[in-house]
Short mmCIF file of N, CA, C and O in Angstrom, two decimals:
data_model
loop_
_atom_site.label_atom_id
_atom_site.label_comp_id
_atom_site.label_asym_id
_atom_site.label_seq_id
_atom_site.Cartn_x
_atom_site.Cartn_y
_atom_site.Cartn_z
N UNK T 1 30.89 -8.03 -112.28
CA UNK T 1 31.75 -7.54 -111.26
C UNK T 1 30.79 -6.66 -110.50
O UNK T 1 29.64 -6.21 -110.72
N UNK T 2 31.47 -7.11 -109.35
CA UNK T 2 30.24 -6.50 -108.03
C UNK T 2 29.86 -4.60 -108.09
O UNK T 2 30.94 -4.14 -108.75
N UNK T 3 28.36 -4.71 -107.88
CA UNK T 3 28.10 -3.27 -107.59
C UNK T 3 29.00 -2.40 -106.67
O UNK T 3 29.04 -3.52 -105.67
N UNK T 4 29.20 -1.11 -106.12
CA UNK T 4 29.80 -0.30 -104.93
C UNK T 4 29.35 -1.01 -103.69
O UNK T 4 27.73 -0.30 -103.89
N UNK T 5 29.48 -1.37 -102.76
CA UNK T 5 28.76 -1.34 -101.50
C UNK T 5 27.94 -0.69 -101.22
O UNK T 5 28.67 0.31 -100.59
N UNK T 6 27.00 -0.70 -101.01
CA UNK T 6 25.96 0.65 -100.18
C UNK T 6 26.36 1.09 -98.74
O UNK T 6 27.18 0.04 -98.24
N UNK T 7 26.41 2.68 -98.15
CA UNK T 7 26.97 3.26 -97.24
C UNK T 7 26.44 1.50 -95.91
O UNK T 7 27.11 1.76 -95.00
N UNK T 8 25.10 1.54 -95.78
CA UNK T 8 24.56 0.76 -95.07
C UNK T 8 24.91 -0.23 -94.87
O UNK T 8 25.30 -0.64 -93.33
N UNK T 9 25.89 -1.09 -95.81
CA UNK T 9 26.48 -2.43 -95.66
C UNK T 9 27.74 -2.01 -94.89
O UNK T 9 28.41 -2.87 -93.86
N UNK T 10 28.61 -0.98 -95.41
CA UNK T 10 29.66 -0.57 -94.96
C UNK T 10 29.42 -0.17 -93.40
O UNK T 10 29.90 -0.85 -92.29
N UNK T 11 28.99 0.54 -93.22
CA UNK T 11 27.98 0.67 -92.14
C UNK T 11 28.29 -0.52 -90.95
O UNK T 11 28.55 -0.95 -90.21
N UNK T 12 26.94 -1.62 -91.71
CA UNK T 12 26.82 -2.76 -90.75
C UNK T 12 28.40 -3.59 -90.52
O UNK T 12 28.39 -3.95 -89.62
N UNK T 13 29.29 -3.43 -92.00
CA UNK T 13 30.03 -4.22 -91.33
C UNK T 13 31.49 -4.16 -90.04
O UNK T 13 31.81 -4.24 -89.34
N UNK T 14 31.82 -2.78 -90.20
CA UNK T 14 32.05 -1.44 -89.18
C UNK T 14 31.61 -1.44 -87.92
O UNK T 14 32.06 -2.17 -86.67
N UNK T 15 30.31 -1.67 -87.88
CA UNK T 15 28.95 -2.07 -86.45
C UNK T 15 29.68 -3.45 -85.81
O UNK T 15 30.36 -3.79 -84.50
N UNK T 16 29.84 -4.86 -86.60
CA UNK T 16 29.90 -5.92 -86.49
C UNK T 16 31.46 -6.03 -85.84
O UNK T 16 31.93 -6.98 -84.69
N UNK T 17 32.66 -5.36 -86.45
CA UNK T 17 33.97 -5.59 -85.43
C UNK T 17 34.16 -4.67 -84.32
O UNK T 17 35.40 -4.64 -84.10
N UNK T 18 33.32 -3.87 -84.08
CA UNK T 18 33.74 -2.94 -83.05
C UNK T 18 33.10 -3.61 -81.62
O UNK T 18 31.76 -3.98 -81.35
N UNK T 19 33.42 -2.90 -80.62
CA UNK T 19 34.07 -3.91 -79.10
C UNK T 19 32.63 -2.43 -78.75
O UNK T 19 32.78 -1.22 -78.78
N UNK T 20 32.12 -3.06 -77.54
CA UNK T 20 31.12 -1.88 -77.31
C UNK T 20 31.99 -0.76 -76.46
O UNK T 20 32.98 -1.01 -76.21
N UNK T 21 30.97 0.00 -76.47
CA UNK T 21 32.15 1.36 -75.34
C UNK T 21 31.96 0.81 -73.94
O UNK T 21 31.09 0.24 -73.27
N UNK T 22 33.11 0.95 -73.05
CA UNK T 22 33.30 -0.08 -71.93
C UNK T 22 33.19 1.33 -70.92
O UNK T 22 33.79 2.23 -70.34
N UNK T 23 31.45 0.82 -70.90
CA UNK T 23 30.78 1.97 -69.75
C UNK T 23 30.63 0.37 -68.79
O UNK T 23 30.43 -0.46 -69.12
N UNK T 24 29.76 0.89 -67.30
CA UNK T 24 29.48 -0.15 -66.72
C UNK T 24 28.03 -1.05 -67.39
O UNK T 24 27.85 -1.76 -67.20
N UNK T 25 27.03 -0.14 -67.98
CA UNK T 25 25.99 -1.05 -69.04
C UNK T 25 26.63 -1.64 -69.89
O UNK T 25 25.63 -2.61 -69.90
N UNK T 26 27.57 -1.97 -70.22
CA UNK T 26 28.32 -3.17 -71.11
C UNK T 26 28.89 -3.92 -70.73
O UNK T 26 29.42 -4.46 -71.06
N UNK T 27 29.25 -3.49 -69.29
CA UNK T 27 30.26 -4.39 -68.04
C UNK T 27 29.73 -5.74 -67.53
O UNK T 27 28.23 -5.63 -67.33
N UNK T 28 29.81 -6.96 -68.20
CA UNK T 28 29.49 -7.99 -66.89
C UNK T 28 29.41 -7.88 -65.79
O UNK T 28 28.62 -8.77 -65.21
N UNK T 29 30.21 -7.36 -65.15
CA UNK T 29 30.06 -6.87 -63.64
C UNK T 29 29.15 -6.07 -62.96
O UNK T 29 28.19 -6.08 -62.03
N UNK T 30 28.31 -5.23 -64.04
CA UNK T 30 26.99 -4.46 -63.41
C UNK T 30 25.52 -5.14 -64.06
O UNK T 30 24.89 -5.67 -64.68
N UNK T 31 24.83 -5.10 -62.40
CA UNK T 31 23.98 -6.30 -62.44
C UNK T 31 22.86 -5.19 -63.17
O UNK T 31 22.49 -3.93 -62.94
N UNK T 32 21.87 -5.93 -63.12
CA UNK T 32 20.26 -5.31 -63.23
C UNK T 32 19.41 -4.43 -62.38
O UNK T 32 19.30 -3.51 -62.61
N UNK T 33 20.05 -4.36 -60.55
CA UNK T 33 20.14 -3.60 -59.93
C UNK T 33 20.79 -2.26 -59.89
O UNK T 33 20.71 -1.80 -59.02
N UNK T 34 21.73 -2.34 -60.92
CA UNK T 34 23.09 -1.35 -60.89
C UNK T 34 23.55 -1.58 -59.82
O UNK T 34 24.54 -0.30 -59.66
N UNK T 35 24.28 -2.07 -59.57
CA UNK T 35 25.30 -2.43 -58.86
C UNK T 35 26.30 -3.50 -59.26
O UNK T 35 26.56 -3.82 -59.95
N UNK T 36 27.61 -2.69 -58.92
CA UNK T 36 29.12 -3.96 -59.11
C UNK T 36 29.19 -4.41 -58.62
O UNK T 36 29.82 -4.30 -57.30
N UNK T 37 29.52 -5.90 -58.94
CA UNK T 37 29.33 -6.81 -58.40
C UNK T 37 31.02 -7.44 -57.83
O UNK T 37 31.48 -7.69 -56.95
N UNK T 38 31.42 -6.99 -59.01
CA UNK T 38 33.47 -6.64 -58.66
C UNK T 38 33.58 -5.71 -57.28
O UNK T 38 34.51 -6.54 -56.20
N UNK T 39 32.87 -4.61 -57.01
CA UNK T 39 33.07 -3.74 -55.88
C UNK T 39 31.80 -3.41 -54.49
O UNK T 39 31.61 -2.82 -53.89
N UNK T 40 30.46 -4.58 -54.89
CA UNK T 40 29.74 -4.19 -54.86
C UNK T 40 29.62 -3.30 -53.94
O UNK T 40 28.87 -2.88 -52.46
N UNK T 41 28.92 -2.10 -55.39
CA UNK T 41 28.84 -0.98 -54.46
C UNK T 41 27.87 -0.44 -55.61
O UNK T 41 27.86 -1.08 -57.08
N UNK T 42 27.28 0.80 -55.86
CA UNK T 42 26.73 1.31 -57.02
C UNK T 42 27.29 2.12 -57.67
O UNK T 42 27.58 3.25 -56.57
N UNK T 43 28.20 2.33 -58.75
CA UNK T 43 29.19 3.73 -58.93
C UNK T 43 28.18 4.52 -59.48
O UNK T 43 26.63 4.65 -59.58
N UNK T 44 28.63 6.13 -58.86
CA UNK T 44 28.48 6.97 -59.56
C UNK T 44 27.55 6.99 -60.83
O UNK T 44 28.09 6.69 -61.49
N UNK T 45 26.49 8.15 -60.81
CA UNK T 45 25.95 8.34 -62.46
C UNK T 45 27.12 8.53 -63.89
O UNK T 45 27.65 7.93 -64.70
N UNK T 46 28.11 9.76 -63.07
CA UNK T 46 28.81 10.06 -63.81
C UNK T 46 30.09 9.15 -64.18
O UNK T 46 30.47 9.72 -65.45
N UNK T 47 30.44 8.65 -62.77
CA UNK T 47 31.37 7.08 -63.32
C UNK T 47 31.01 6.10 -64.20
O UNK T 47 31.16 5.37 -64.95
N UNK T 48 29.47 6.16 -64.21
CA UNK T 48 29.15 4.66 -65.00
C UNK T 48 29.15 5.03 -66.33
O UNK T 48 29.06 4.15 -67.11
N UNK T 49 28.57 6.11 -66.46
CA UNK T 49 28.32 6.23 -68.12
C UNK T 49 30.07 7.28 -69.19
O UNK T 49 30.05 7.19 -70.10
N UNK T 50 31.16 7.08 -68.06
CA UNK T 50 31.85 7.46 -69.07
C UNK T 50 33.02 6.30 -69.23
O UNK T 50 33.60 5.32 -68.57
N UNK T 51 33.15 6.50 -70.56
CA UNK T 51 33.98 4.94 -70.93
C UNK T 51 35.09 5.11 -70.81
O UNK T 51 35.87 6.74 -70.53
N UNK T 52 35.88 3.91 -70.21
CA UNK T 52 37.21 3.77 -70.00
C UNK T 52 37.44 4.07 -68.55
O UNK T 52 38.54 3.87 -67.94
N UNK T 53 36.34 4.08 -67.57
CA UNK T 53 36.71 4.66 -66.68
C UNK T 53 37.37 3.78 -65.09
O UNK T 53 38.08 4.14 -64.27
N UNK T 54 36.48 2.31 -66.11
CA UNK T 54 36.88 0.96 -64.85
C UNK T 54 37.90 0.01 -65.68
O UNK T 54 37.76 0.03 -66.70
N UNK T 55 38.96 0.05 -64.84
CA UNK T 55 40.09 -0.76 -65.32
C UNK T 55 39.63 -2.71 -65.51
O UNK T 55 40.41 -3.34 -65.61
N UNK T 56 38.56 -2.68 -64.86
CA UNK T 56 38.46 -3.73 -64.34
C UNK T 56 36.93 -4.33 -65.33
O UNK T 56 36.34 -5.01 -65.20
N UNK T 57 36.47 -3.19 -66.67
CA UNK T 57 35.88 -3.87 -67.44
C UNK T 57 35.88 -5.06 -67.79
O UNK T 57 36.85 -5.32 -68.25
N UNK T 58 34.68 -5.67 -68.21
CA UNK T 58 34.61 -6.55 -68.59
C UNK T 58 33.53 -7.31 -69.66
O UNK T 58 32.51 -6.62 -69.66
N UNK T 59 33.81 -7.56 -70.91
CA UNK T 59 32.81 -7.07 -71.98
C UNK T 59 31.90 -8.64 -71.55
O UNK T 59 31.23 -9.17 -70.81
N UNK T 60 29.98 -8.03 -71.47
CA UNK T 60 29.62 -8.58 -70.81
C UNK T 60 28.89 -9.77 -72.00
O UNK T 60 29.02 -9.94 -73.15
N UNK T 61 28.57 -10.77 -71.27
CA UNK T 61 28.16 -12.93 -71.96
C UNK T 61 26.94 -11.95 -72.16
O UNK T 61 25.86 -11.74 -70.81
N UNK T 62 26.36 -12.59 -73.38
CA UNK T 62 25.34 -12.20 -73.82
C UNK T 62 24.03 -13.04 -73.32
O UNK T 62 23.09 -13.23 -73.86
N UNK T 63 24.03 -13.87 -72.28
CA UNK T 63 23.14 -14.98 -71.51
C UNK T 63 23.10 -14.98 -70.65
O UNK T 63 23.95 -14.48 -69.96
#
């Protein structure tokens, strides 16, 4: 029988299943220049860091 799973493994497994926070920095439309390609504008900082502000958020492609 296996030993109980260490907390660090439980946390790791939960992290793998979690979606990123829905903010500009994790959106595929947000460019390295800080511009939203969908609206061709720089979002205000308060908007960019608030989760769920934009209904057009798209999970960033990792390449």
